[in-house]
Structure formats: structure tokens, C-alpha cells
Coordinates of C-alpha atoms in Angstrom, one line a residue:
M26 CA -87.0 -128.4 -9.9
V27 CA -87.8 -131.6 -12.0
A28 CA -90.1 -130.8 -14.8
R29 CA -93.0 -133.0 -15.9
G30 CA -92.5 -135.1 -19.0
C31 CA -94.0 -134.6 -22.5
G32 CA -94.0 -136.7 -25.6
G33 CA -93.7 -136.3 -29.3
V34 CA -97.1 -134.8 -30.2
W35 CA -99.7 -132.4 -28.8
R36 CA -103.4 -132.0 -29.5
R37 CA -105.7 -129.1 -29.2
A38 CA -107.8 -129.2 -26.1
W39 CA -109.8 -126.1 -26.6
Q40 CA -112.6 -125.1 -28.9
R41 CA -113.0 -122.0 -30.8
G42 CA -115.4 -120.7 -33.5
P43 CA -114.4 -120.5 -37.2
G44 CA -112.7 -117.6 -38.8
P45 CA -109.7 -115.4 -37.8
G46 CA -109.5 -115.0 -34.1
P47 CA -108.5 -112.2 -31.8
G48 CA -104.9 -111.7 -30.5
P49 CA -103.4 -113.2 -27.4
D50 CA -105.6 -113.1 -24.3
P51 CA -103.4 -112.8 -21.3
S52 CA -106.2 -113.5 -18.8
P53 CA -106.6 -116.9 -17.1
R54 CA -109.8 -117.5 -19.1
G55 CA -107.9 -117.0 -22.3
Q56 CA -105.3 -119.6 -21.6
R57 CA -105.6 -122.7 -23.8
A58 CA -104.9 -126.1 -22.4
V59 CA -102.6 -128.5 -24.3
V60 CA -102.4 -132.2 -23.4
C61 CA -98.9 -133.6 -23.4
N62 CA -98.2 -137.3 -23.4
A63 CA -94.9 -138.2 -21.7
R64 CA -94.8 -141.6 -23.2
G65 CA -95.4 -140.4 -26.7
G66 CA -97.8 -142.1 -29.1
A67 CA -100.7 -141.0 -31.2
V68 CA -103.2 -138.4 -30.0
P69 CA -106.6 -137.4 -31.4
A70 CA -106.7 -135.2 -34.4
G71 CA -107.2 -131.4 -34.2
K72 CA -110.1 -129.3 -35.5
S73 CA -111.8 -130.5 -38.8
G74 CA -110.2 -133.8 -38.6
L75 CA -106.7 -132.6 -39.2
A76 CA -103.8 -134.8 -38.3
P77 CA -102.1 -134.1 -34.9
W78 CA -99.6 -131.4 -34.7
I79 CA -95.9 -132.2 -33.8
P80 CA -94.1 -129.3 -32.0
V81 CA -90.4 -128.9 -32.6
V82 CA -88.2 -127.1 -30.1
G83 CA -84.5 -126.2 -30.4
L84 CA -82.5 -124.0 -28.0
E85 CA -79.6 -121.6 -28.3
I86 CA -78.1 -121.0 -24.8
H87 CA -75.6 -118.2 -23.9
A88 CA -73.7 -118.9 -20.8
Q89 CA -71.4 -116.3 -19.3
I90 CA -67.9 -117.8 -18.7
S91 CA -66.8 -117.6 -15.1
S92 CA -63.6 -115.6 -15.5
N93 CA -62.0 -112.6 -13.8
S94 CA -61.5 -110.8 -17.1
K95 CA -63.2 -110.4 -20.5
L96 CA -62.7 -112.7 -23.5
F97 CA -60.3 -110.4 -25.4
S98 CA -59.3 -107.7 -23.0
G99 CA -58.0 -107.4 -19.5
S100 CA -61.1 -105.6 -18.1
Q101 CA -62.6 -106.9 -15.0
V102 CA -65.9 -108.8 -15.0
Q103 CA -68.2 -107.8 -12.1
F104 CA -71.9 -107.9 -11.9
A105 CA -73.7 -104.6 -11.0
A106 CA -70.6 -102.4 -11.2
P107 CA -71.1 -98.7 -11.8
P108 CA -72.0 -98.1 -15.5
N109 CA -69.0 -97.9 -17.8
S110 CA -66.5 -98.4 -15.0
L111 CA -65.1 -101.7 -16.5
V112 CA -64.3 -100.7 -20.0
S113 CA -61.0 -101.0 -21.8
F114 CA -60.0 -99.3 -25.0
F115 CA -60.7 -102.5 -26.9
D116 CA -64.1 -102.9 -25.3
A117 CA -65.0 -99.4 -26.5
S118 CA -63.6 -100.3 -30.0
L119 CA -61.0 -97.5 -30.1
P120 CA -59.0 -97.6 -33.3
G121 CA -55.7 -99.5 -33.2
T122 CA -56.7 -101.8 -30.3
L123 CA -56.4 -105.6 -30.8
P124 CA -57.9 -108.6 -29.1
V125 CA -55.9 -111.0 -26.9
L126 CA -57.6 -114.3 -26.2
N127 CA -58.3 -115.2 -22.6
R128 CA -56.8 -118.7 -21.7
R129 CA -59.4 -119.3 -18.9
C130 CA -62.3 -118.8 -21.3
V131 CA -60.9 -121.4 -23.7
E132 CA -60.3 -123.9 -20.9
A133 CA -63.9 -123.4 -19.7
A134 CA -65.3 -124.0 -23.2
V135 CA -63.2 -127.2 -23.6
M136 CA -64.3 -128.4 -20.2
T137 CA -68.0 -127.8 -21.0
G138 CA -67.6 -129.5 -24.4
L139 CA -66.1 -132.6 -22.8
A140 CA -68.8 -132.7 -20.1
L141 CA -71.4 -132.6 -22.9
N142 CA -69.8 -135.5 -24.9
C143 CA -68.6 -133.2 -27.7
S144 CA -65.7 -133.6 -30.0
I145 CA -63.2 -130.9 -29.4
N146 CA -61.8 -129.3 -32.5
K147 CA -58.0 -129.0 -32.3
K148 CA -58.2 -126.1 -34.7
S149 CA -61.1 -123.6 -34.4
L150 CA -61.5 -120.2 -36.1
F151 CA -62.9 -116.8 -35.1
D152 CA -65.4 -114.8 -37.3
R153 CA -67.0 -111.4 -37.3
K154 CA -70.8 -111.3 -37.1
H155 CA -72.0 -107.8 -38.0
Y156 CA -74.7 -106.0 -36.0
F157 CA -75.6 -102.4 -35.8
Y158 CA -76.6 -101.8 -32.3
A159 CA -75.9 -98.8 -30.0
D160 CA -74.4 -101.2 -27.4
L161 CA -72.0 -102.9 -29.8
P162 CA -69.5 -100.1 -30.6
A163 CA -67.4 -102.1 -33.1
G164 CA -70.4 -102.9 -35.2
Y165 CA -69.6 -106.6 -35.0
Q166 CA -69.4 -109.5 -32.6
I167 CA -66.3 -111.8 -32.6
T168 CA -67.7 -115.4 -32.7
Q169 CA -67.0 -118.8 -34.1
Q170 CA -69.3 -119.4 -37.0
R171 CA -67.3 -121.6 -39.4
V172 CA -65.4 -123.9 -37.1
P173 CA -66.5 -123.7 -33.4
I174 CA -64.4 -125.1 -30.5
A175 CA -66.7 -128.1 -29.9
V176 CA -69.2 -130.1 -32.0
N177 CA -71.5 -133.1 -32.0
G178 CA -72.4 -133.6 -28.3
S179 CA -75.3 -134.7 -26.2
L180 CA -77.2 -133.8 -23.0
S181 CA -79.3 -136.4 -21.1
Y182 CA -81.9 -134.9 -18.8
S183 CA -84.8 -136.5 -16.8
L184 CA -88.5 -135.7 -16.5
C185 CA -91.3 -136.9 -14.4
I186 CA -94.3 -138.6 -16.1
D187 CA -97.6 -137.0 -15.3
N188 CA -96.1 -135.1 -12.5
K189 CA -95.4 -138.3 -10.5
M190 CA -91.9 -138.2 -8.9
S191 CA -91.8 -142.0 -8.8
Q192 CA -92.0 -142.3 -12.7
I193 CA -88.9 -140.7 -14.1
V194 CA -87.9 -140.9 -17.8
T195 CA -84.5 -139.9 -19.3
K196 CA -84.3 -138.2 -22.7
T197 CA -81.4 -136.9 -24.7
V198 CA -80.9 -133.7 -26.8
R199 CA -78.1 -133.5 -29.3
I200 CA -75.6 -130.6 -29.0
K201 CA -74.8 -129.2 -32.4
Q202 CA -71.9 -127.0 -31.3
I203 CA -70.4 -124.9 -28.6
Q204 CA -68.7 -121.6 -29.7
L205 CA -66.8 -118.9 -27.9
E206 CA -68.0 -115.3 -28.5
Q207 CA -68.1 -112.0 -26.8
D208 CA -71.1 -110.3 -25.2
S209 CA -72.6 -107.0 -26.3
G210 CA -73.1 -104.1 -23.9
K211 CA -76.4 -103.1 -22.3
S212 CA -78.9 -100.5 -23.4
L213 CA -80.8 -98.9 -20.5
H214 CA -84.1 -97.3 -21.5
D215 CA -85.3 -94.3 -19.6
D216 CA -88.9 -93.9 -20.6
T217 CA -89.4 -90.8 -18.3
R218 CA -86.8 -88.8 -20.3
S219 CA -87.4 -90.7 -23.6
Q220 CA -83.8 -91.6 -24.0
T221 CA -81.6 -94.7 -24.0
L222 CA -78.2 -94.9 -22.2
V223 CA -75.5 -97.4 -23.0
D224 CA -73.5 -99.3 -20.4
L225 CA -70.4 -101.1 -21.9
N226 CA -69.4 -103.0 -18.7
R227 CA -70.8 -106.2 -20.2
A228 CA -69.2 -105.6 -23.7
G229 CA -66.6 -108.2 -24.4
V230 CA -67.5 -110.5 -21.5
G231 CA -66.8 -114.2 -22.6
L232 CA -69.7 -116.3 -23.6
M233 CA -70.2 -119.9 -24.6
E234 CA -73.1 -120.4 -27.0
V235 CA -74.5 -123.9 -26.6
V236 CA -76.6 -124.8 -29.8
M237 CA -79.0 -127.7 -29.2
E238 CA -80.6 -129.6 -32.0
P239 CA -84.5 -129.4 -32.4
D240 CA -85.0 -132.6 -30.4
M241 CA -87.5 -131.3 -27.8
C242 CA -91.3 -130.9 -28.1
C243 CA -92.5 -128.7 -25.3
G244 CA -91.7 -126.2 -22.6
E245 CA -91.2 -128.8 -19.9
E246 CA -88.6 -130.7 -21.9
A247 CA -86.8 -127.4 -22.7
A248 CA -86.9 -126.3 -19.0
A249 CA -85.6 -129.7 -17.9
A250 CA -82.7 -129.7 -20.4
V251 CA -81.7 -126.1 -19.5
R252 CA -81.9 -127.0 -15.7
E253 CA -79.6 -130.0 -16.3
L254 CA -77.2 -127.9 -18.3
Q255 CA -77.2 -125.2 -15.6
L256 CA -76.3 -127.9 -13.0
I257 CA -73.5 -129.1 -15.2
L258 CA -72.0 -125.6 -15.7
Q259 CA -72.1 -124.9 -12.0
T260 CA -70.5 -128.2 -11.2
L261 CA -67.7 -127.6 -13.6
G262 CA -67.3 -124.0 -12.5
S263 CA -67.2 -122.9 -16.2
S264 CA -70.2 -120.6 -15.5
Q265 CA -72.1 -119.5 -12.4
A266 CA -75.1 -119.7 -14.7
V267 CA -77.3 -117.4 -12.5
M268 CA -80.2 -116.5 -14.8
A269 CA -81.3 -113.6 -12.6
E270 CA -77.9 -111.9 -13.3
G271 CA -78.0 -112.6 -17.0
Q272 CA -75.4 -115.3 -16.8
L273 CA -77.6 -117.8 -18.6
R274 CA -79.9 -116.6 -21.4
V275 CA -82.0 -118.8 -23.6
D276 CA -83.3 -118.3 -27.2
A277 CA -86.0 -120.9 -28.1
N278 CA -86.7 -121.9 -31.7
V279 CA -90.2 -123.2 -32.1
S280 CA -92.3 -124.6 -35.0
V281 CA -95.1 -127.1 -35.5
H282 CA -95.9 -129.5 -38.4
H283 CA -98.1 -132.5 -39.2
P284 CA -96.6 -136.0 -39.2
G285 CA -94.7 -136.8 -42.4
E286 CA -94.6 -133.1 -43.5
P287 CA -91.4 -130.9 -43.3
Y288 CA -90.7 -128.8 -40.4
G289 CA -92.9 -125.7 -40.2
V290 CA -91.8 -122.1 -40.2
R291 CA -90.0 -121.4 -37.0
T292 CA -90.1 -118.4 -34.7
E293 CA -87.4 -117.4 -32.3
V294 CA -88.2 -116.3 -28.7
K295 CA -85.2 -114.3 -27.5
N296 CA -83.5 -113.7 -24.3
I297 CA -85.5 -115.8 -21.8
N298 CA -83.9 -115.3 -18.4
S299 CA -85.8 -117.8 -16.2
I300 CA -86.4 -121.6 -16.5
R301 CA -90.1 -121.2 -15.5
F302 CA -90.6 -118.5 -18.1
L303 CA -88.9 -120.7 -20.7
A304 CA -91.4 -123.5 -20.2
K305 CA -94.3 -120.9 -20.4
A306 CA -92.9 -119.2 -23.4
V307 CA -92.4 -122.3 -25.4
D308 CA -95.8 -123.7 -24.5
Y309 CA -97.5 -120.5 -25.4
E310 CA -95.7 -120.2 -28.8
I311 CA -96.6 -123.8 -29.7
Q312 CA -100.3 -123.1 -28.8
R313 CA -100.2 -119.8 -30.7
Q314 CA -98.8 -121.4 -33.9
I315 CA -101.3 -124.2 -33.8
E316 CA -104.2 -122.0 -33.4
E317 CA -103.0 -119.6 -36.2
L318 CA -102.6 -122.4 -38.6
E319 CA -105.9 -124.1 -37.9
N320 CA -107.6 -120.8 -38.5
G321 CA -106.0 -120.3 -41.9
G322 CA -103.2 -118.0 -41.0
T323 CA -99.5 -118.2 -41.6
I324 CA -96.5 -118.3 -39.3
L325 CA -93.9 -115.6 -39.9
N326 CA -90.2 -116.2 -39.6
E327 CA -89.7 -113.6 -36.8
T328 CA -88.1 -112.9 -33.6
R329 CA -90.4 -112.6 -30.6
A330 CA -90.1 -111.8 -26.9
F331 CA -91.9 -113.3 -23.9
D332 CA -93.9 -111.0 -21.8
S333 CA -93.9 -112.6 -18.3
K334 CA -96.6 -110.3 -17.0
L335 CA -99.1 -111.1 -19.8
G336 CA -97.9 -114.7 -20.1
C337 CA -97.6 -114.5 -24.0
T338 CA -95.0 -113.9 -26.7
V339 CA -95.0 -110.6 -28.7
P340 CA -93.3 -109.7 -32.0
M341 CA -90.0 -107.9 -31.9
R342 CA -88.7 -107.9 -35.4
D343 CA -88.4 -109.9 -38.7
K344 CA -85.9 -112.7 -38.4
E345 CA -82.5 -111.7 -40.0
G346 CA -81.0 -114.1 -42.3
K347 CA -77.3 -115.1 -42.1
Q348 CA -76.5 -113.0 -45.1
D349 CA -77.6 -109.9 -43.1
Y350 CA -74.8 -110.6 -40.6
R351 CA -72.1 -110.5 -43.3
F352 CA -69.9 -113.1 -41.7
M353 CA -66.2 -112.8 -42.4
P354 CA -63.0 -114.3 -40.9
E355 CA -61.6 -112.3 -37.9
P356 CA -58.4 -110.9 -39.3
N357 CA -56.8 -110.0 -35.9
L358 CA -57.0 -113.5 -34.4
P359 CA -55.1 -116.6 -35.6
P360 CA -56.7 -120.1 -35.5
L361 CA -57.1 -121.4 -32.0
I362 CA -54.9 -124.5 -31.8
L363 CA -55.5 -127.1 -29.0
Y364 CA -53.5 -130.3 -28.2
D365 CA -54.0 -133.7 -26.7
A366 CA -51.4 -136.0 -25.2
K367 CA -50.5 -137.5 -28.6
S368 CA -50.3 -134.3 -30.6
L369 CA -48.4 -132.3 -27.9
P370 CA -45.0 -131.3 -29.3
A371 CA -41.9 -132.3 -27.5
N372 CA -40.3 -129.6 -25.3
M373 CA -43.4 -127.5 -25.4
N374 CA -44.1 -125.1 -22.5
H375 CA -47.3 -126.5 -20.9
Q376 CA -48.3 -123.0 -19.8
Q377 CA -48.5 -121.8 -23.4
V378 CA -50.8 -124.6 -24.7
I379 CA -54.1 -126.2 -23.7
N380 CA -54.1 -130.0 -23.4
I381 CA -57.5 -131.5 -23.9
D382 CA -56.6 -134.8 -22.1
W383 CA -55.3 -132.9 -19.1
I384 CA -58.7 -131.2 -18.8
Q385 CA -60.6 -134.4 -19.3
E386 CA -58.7 -136.1 -16.5
R387 CA -59.7 -133.5 -14.1
L388 CA -63.4 -133.3 -14.8
P389 CA -65.5 -133.5 -11.6
D390 CA -68.4 -135.8 -11.1
L391 CA -71.3 -134.6 -13.1
P392 CA -74.9 -134.3 -11.7
S393 CA -76.0 -137.6 -13.2
V394 CA -73.1 -139.4 -11.5
K395 CA -73.7 -137.6 -8.2
R396 CA -77.3 -138.8 -8.2
E397 CA -76.3 -142.4 -8.8
K398 CA -73.8 -142.1 -5.9
L399 CA -76.4 -140.6 -3.5
V400 CA -78.9 -143.4 -4.3
E401 CA -76.2 -146.1 -4.0
Q402 CA -74.6 -144.8 -0.9
Y403 CA -77.5 -143.7 1.2
G404 CA -80.4 -145.9 -0.2
I405 CA -82.6 -143.0 -1.0
L406 CA -85.1 -142.9 -3.8
P407 CA -83.9 -141.7 -7.3
E408 CA -86.5 -138.9 -7.2
H409 CA -85.1 -137.6 -3.9
S410 CA -81.6 -137.4 -5.4
F411 CA -83.0 -135.0 -8.1
T412 CA -84.5 -132.8 -5.4
L413 CA -81.2 -132.8 -3.5
L414 CA -79.2 -131.6 -6.5
N415 CA -81.7 -129.2 -7.9
E416 CA -81.5 -127.1 -4.7
D417 CA -78.1 -125.4 -4.6
G418 CA -76.2 -126.8 -1.5
L419 CA -78.9 -129.2 -0.4
A420 CA -77.0 -132.4 -1.2
E421 CA -74.0 -131.1 0.8
F422 CA -76.3 -130.2 3.7
F423 CA -77.9 -133.7 3.6
E424 CA -74.6 -135.4 3.6
S425 CA -73.3 -133.3 6.5
V426 CA -76.4 -134.2 8.6
V427 CA -76.0 -137.9 7.9
K428 CA -72.4 -137.9 9.1
Q429 CA -73.4 -136.2 12.3
T430 CA -76.5 -138.2 13.3
Q431 CA -77.3 -141.7 14.2
M432 CA -80.5 -141.6 12.3
K433 CA -80.6 -143.7 9.1
P434 CA -80.3 -141.6 5.8
K435 CA -83.8 -142.7 4.6
K436 CA -85.3 -141.0 7.6
V437 CA -83.0 -138.0 7.4
I438 CA -84.1 -137.3 3.8
G439 CA -87.7 -137.0 5.0
W440 CA -86.7 -134.2 7.4
I441 CA -84.6 -132.5 4.8
L442 CA -87.2 -132.5 2.1
N443 CA -90.4 -132.3 4.0
D444 CA -89.5 -130.0 6.8
L445 CA -86.3 -128.0 6.2
L446 CA -87.1 -127.4 2.4
S447 CA -90.6 -126.3 3.4
Y448 CA -89.2 -123.6 5.8
L449 CA -86.7 -122.5 3.1
K450 CA -89.4 -122.0 0.5
Q451 CA -91.8 -120.4 2.9
Y452 CA -89.2 -117.7 3.8
S453 CA -87.6 -117.6 0.3
L454 CA -84.2 -118.5 1.6
T455 CA -81.4 -120.6 0.1
V456 CA -79.8 -123.5 1.9
K457 CA -76.8 -121.3 2.7
E458 CA -79.0 -118.8 4.3
S459 CA -80.8 -121.3 6.6
P460 CA -80.8 -120.3 10.3
V461 CA -80.8 -124.1 11.1
S462 CA -77.3 -125.5 10.4
S463 CA -76.6 -129.1 9.6
F464 CA -75.1 -129.4 13.0
L465 CA -78.3 -128.2 14.8
L466 CA -80.5 -130.4 12.7
A467 CA -78.3 -133.5 13.3
D468 CA -78.4 -132.7 17.0
L469 CA -82.2 -132.5 16.9
L470 CA -82.5 -135.8 15.0
N471 CA -80.1 -137.5 17.5
L472 CA -82.6 -136.6 20.3
L473 CA -85.4 -138.1 18.3
E474 CA -83.4 -141.2 17.4
K475 CA -82.6 -141.8 21.1
K476 CA -86.3 -141.4 21.9
E477 CA -85.6 -138.5 24.2
I478 CA -88.4 -136.5 22.3
S479 CA -91.3 -137.5 20.2
S480 CA -91.7 -136.6 16.5
T481 CA -94.3 -134.0 17.3
A482 CA -91.9 -132.4 19.8
A483 CA -89.1 -132.5 17.3
K484 CA -91.1 -130.4 14.9
Q485 CA -91.8 -127.9 17.7
V486 CA -88.0 -127.7 18.4
L487 CA -87.3 -127.2 14.7
A488 CA -89.8 -124.3 14.7
E489 CA -88.0 -122.7 17.6
L490 CA -84.6 -123.3 16.0
W491 CA -85.8 -121.4 12.9
K492 CA -86.1 -118.3 15.0
G493 CA -82.3 -118.2 15.1
E494 CA -82.1 -117.3 18.8
G495 CA -78.8 -119.3 19.3
K496 CA -80.3 -122.0 21.5
T497 CA -79.4 -125.7 21.0
P498 CA -82.2 -128.3 20.6
L499 CA -81.5 -129.8 24.1
E500 CA -81.9 -126.3 25.6
I501 CA -85.2 -125.8 23.9
V502 CA -86.4 -129.3 25.0
K503 CA -85.6 -128.5 28.6
E504 CA -87.1 -125.0 28.6
Q505 CA -90.4 -126.1 27.1
K506 CA -90.4 -129.5 28.9
L507 CA -90.8 -131.4 25.7
G508 CA -88.7 -134.5 26.7
L509 CA -90.2 -138.0 26.9
L510 CA -90.4 -139.4 30.5
Q511 CA -87.9 -142.2 30.9
D512 CA -88.3 -142.8 34.7
Q513 CA -91.0 -145.4 35.3
K514 CA -91.5 -144.3 38.9
E515 CA -92.0 -140.7 37.9
L516 CA -94.5 -141.8 35.3
E517 CA -96.4 -143.9 37.9
Q518 CA -96.6 -140.9 40.2
I519 CA -98.0 -138.7 37.5
C520 CA -100.7 -141.3 36.7
Q521 CA -101.6 -141.8 40.3
A522 CA -101.9 -138.0 40.8
V523 CA -104.3 -137.9 37.9
I524 CA -106.4 -140.8 39.3
D525 CA -106.4 -139.1 42.7
G526 CA -107.6 -135.9 41.2
Q527 CA -110.5 -137.7 39.5
E528 CA -111.6 -139.3 42.8
N529 CA -111.6 -136.0 44.6
E530 CA -113.9 -134.6 41.9

């Protein structure tokens, strides 16, 4: 997925009568269009000659750390386990239990911070952030408010201008900080019985909160930034980042203001669990705020949720201020101390410390580097490299086919993106679930490259391969007589037979 670009300002592209308007209209006819300029620049004024509105979007992203156990306890981490089957005494907040920091979670946070160009704090602190929710038995969350593990980073992401894959722009969002914290449990609402049940399996699972500065201006930018972050996390292995399983959750802070004025009052759209919904939620909230202000209303500093069925945001609660959280230092955890090659004490047991430089040296190639290598090595277009990486496992599939076929990579990419990917999307399959392996596709393309079959026949063979009946491309060609005639005498005999048949008629 490569999102379309957007620029620094928006303008209203709908008309509406004066006076206060109705609430959100979820129907297609109630949707309001917003023009977004990828190259930036001035746009026409809004209603009544007002200056254009400038949207401001910042994100807070919670990524579940890929670890076998929780952040402060030895309880196992497993998705969809039976309720309350993975809960230690500490997770349930029994008196007298103490937290023990998970080394793997710290390494994952350092790795992620380095990949996002952050400065890693050699000394970071843990704090208590107080909530009173049924699924948080301790009444507080252990997090890093004062001195987080990583600060002052950046994330570059790319977008297409005007939905044209051939026109890609690269933008950058600043990373304010990355902090370690524990997840809460999960409340399960049973509307039939009018009761809420609590599952503490998720309580205490390690999270990295990535706080992005308000450097974005629309849903498409937010979606592109989160998708790039998701690819980075998956490449590092620091998080599986599967949004459908709650491993990557996004809170979007949105406000609008006129040029030269201070930022407007912001709202927070909580717990968005889909990149597509993120783009829709941010764009809707921008539209809602502009319309509210232009009709004489005010924006409340509140927390909202995105209703994916209605396509709109709805109020949840008034926004809590920091004073409501009653932050305090976590008394049961000492400062987290990290080292680099220069600060590492002599005769120190390397198993007992975390060396930032050691992690830096072992960072894998990030998605941006992989794209550059794909373009340079195979001569494919930059936009094709984005598609290859955005589909999980597709780049590896492409490279495997290239190694096994005589066809040039520029031709192979067409078959991968136009034909294979179309089948995968048609049947809602991942690359790993494809009934056509890289070996079978390479075998088919070799037949085409040797001119043993035509391009039309090759597509017919691919359709047969997709049925997964275990036949090879050559077997299908022979069974259905799809091969091109190579014997000139045989071809002459066929032509003569056709001519003779016409004479007889």
C-alpha cells in the first residue's frame, strides 16, 4: 500500500447553509470532499472569505514487543489464548509481588530507536501513570514519562502525488520519543447479559510507545508513516505489528488553525487498528473540525473513537490532563542503565548489560535500503519496489523467481504485480498462501521465454496452476495443446489442410 500524497493546507470543497448544522451524516451523500495538494502551496479561502485551514496531525503508536514473556513478569505472551490463562501474580497485582524487567523488551526498544535515528538514553527511568479501569488491577501503568529510553528521532516515508505511482515524494516526521510500558488487560462487553468480563492475559505485555511530532497534515500522510513504521518493526523483528491482532494501535491527535495563528484545540482519536481506518478517521476529524469552526462552534479537547461502520468519529470522554494521571517515580524499579563500547566497564559480564553499539552493528537493512537495492540490482522502477515490500513476502517471492528463470527481471515484475498479485487479492490470500510457488511461476516463465508458448497461453496455464492440482506448467501445456509449433513442415501441413478444406467447400 502506497498512500497518495497531501500537502500543507486544505480547503473546503463543499457548500452548506448558514447556522449550526446537523451531526455527522454517515451516508455517502453526507461525505464531504476535501482537496489535498501534495506539493503544498496556497489554496482558495474557505467560506466567507476566511483564510485556508491548516490541519495538524500527530500520532502516538503502541507497538507490542515481540517477546515470549511479558515486560515485568515471566507470563507467556500468546494471542487468543483462553481468557485469564496467562496471568502471573504480578500481572494480577497481588500484594508483595515485584516487577523484573525483561531484557528482550529493552533490546527491542533500543533496536527500534536506532532504526528511527533516535538518541538512546544511557539512563532512563520508570514511572507510574494512574488509571482506574477494571482491566488494570494495579490502578496504574508502569511507563517512562520523565526520561524515556529513546528521544529525538525521525522517520522518512514516501507518498504518491495525485495517486500517480510514477510521482513519489519523500517526507519526514520527527519522533519525539520511544518509551517502554506495560499493556492493560482487556474488557469484554456482553451486551446480552448486560455485563463486562475482564481478561488479564494482555495485562503486562510489553509495549513500545512511539510518539510522533505533529508534522503531518492528513490521513494519507498518517497512513503512509504508520505503514513505513510497521515495515521497519517487522524487518527488525522488534514487533510483529499485526494490527488485526492488536499488536499495533494508533492514537491520532488532530487540530486545525489558520496560517499565522497558534495551533487549534486538538482532539484525540483512540485505538485505531487499521491503516485504512486511520486515513479515514483523520480525514473525517479534520473535516468535522473545519465545518464546526466555520459554523461558529468550538472544538472540545476530548477523546473520540472512529466508528468504521458509520465512517465517522464519535465522542468517548473529556480529555484527561496529565495531572489526572498523578505521575510518580516507580519505586520498585531502579534506573535502566545502558552502555556503549566506550562506557562499557572493564571485566563486565556481557550477558548482564546491553551494549548499544553491539545492537547498532547488527541492524538489518531497513525497508528504504531494501527498495534502493531492488531498483539497483534488478533495474525495476522505484514504484515497483514499494509494492514489492508493502506486500509481506512478495519481494522474496520475486527474487526467488528471478533466480530460477531466464526472463529479465523487468518482465518478471510485470507477471508478479499484474498477474500473481491480482489472483492473491481476488482470493484474499497472502503470498505465503499462494498455490503457485515461485518454482512453478519460474518454470512457466521459462517456457514463455523460450517461445514454447505464447503470452496468452501462459496466462491460461497460470489460471490452471492456480487450481492447485499439482500439475507442472509443461504438463498443462501438453494436455491442453497450448504449445507453439516449432516444426515448419508440420505447420505447412496444417496450412495445406486448411486450404484443401476450403477448396472442397
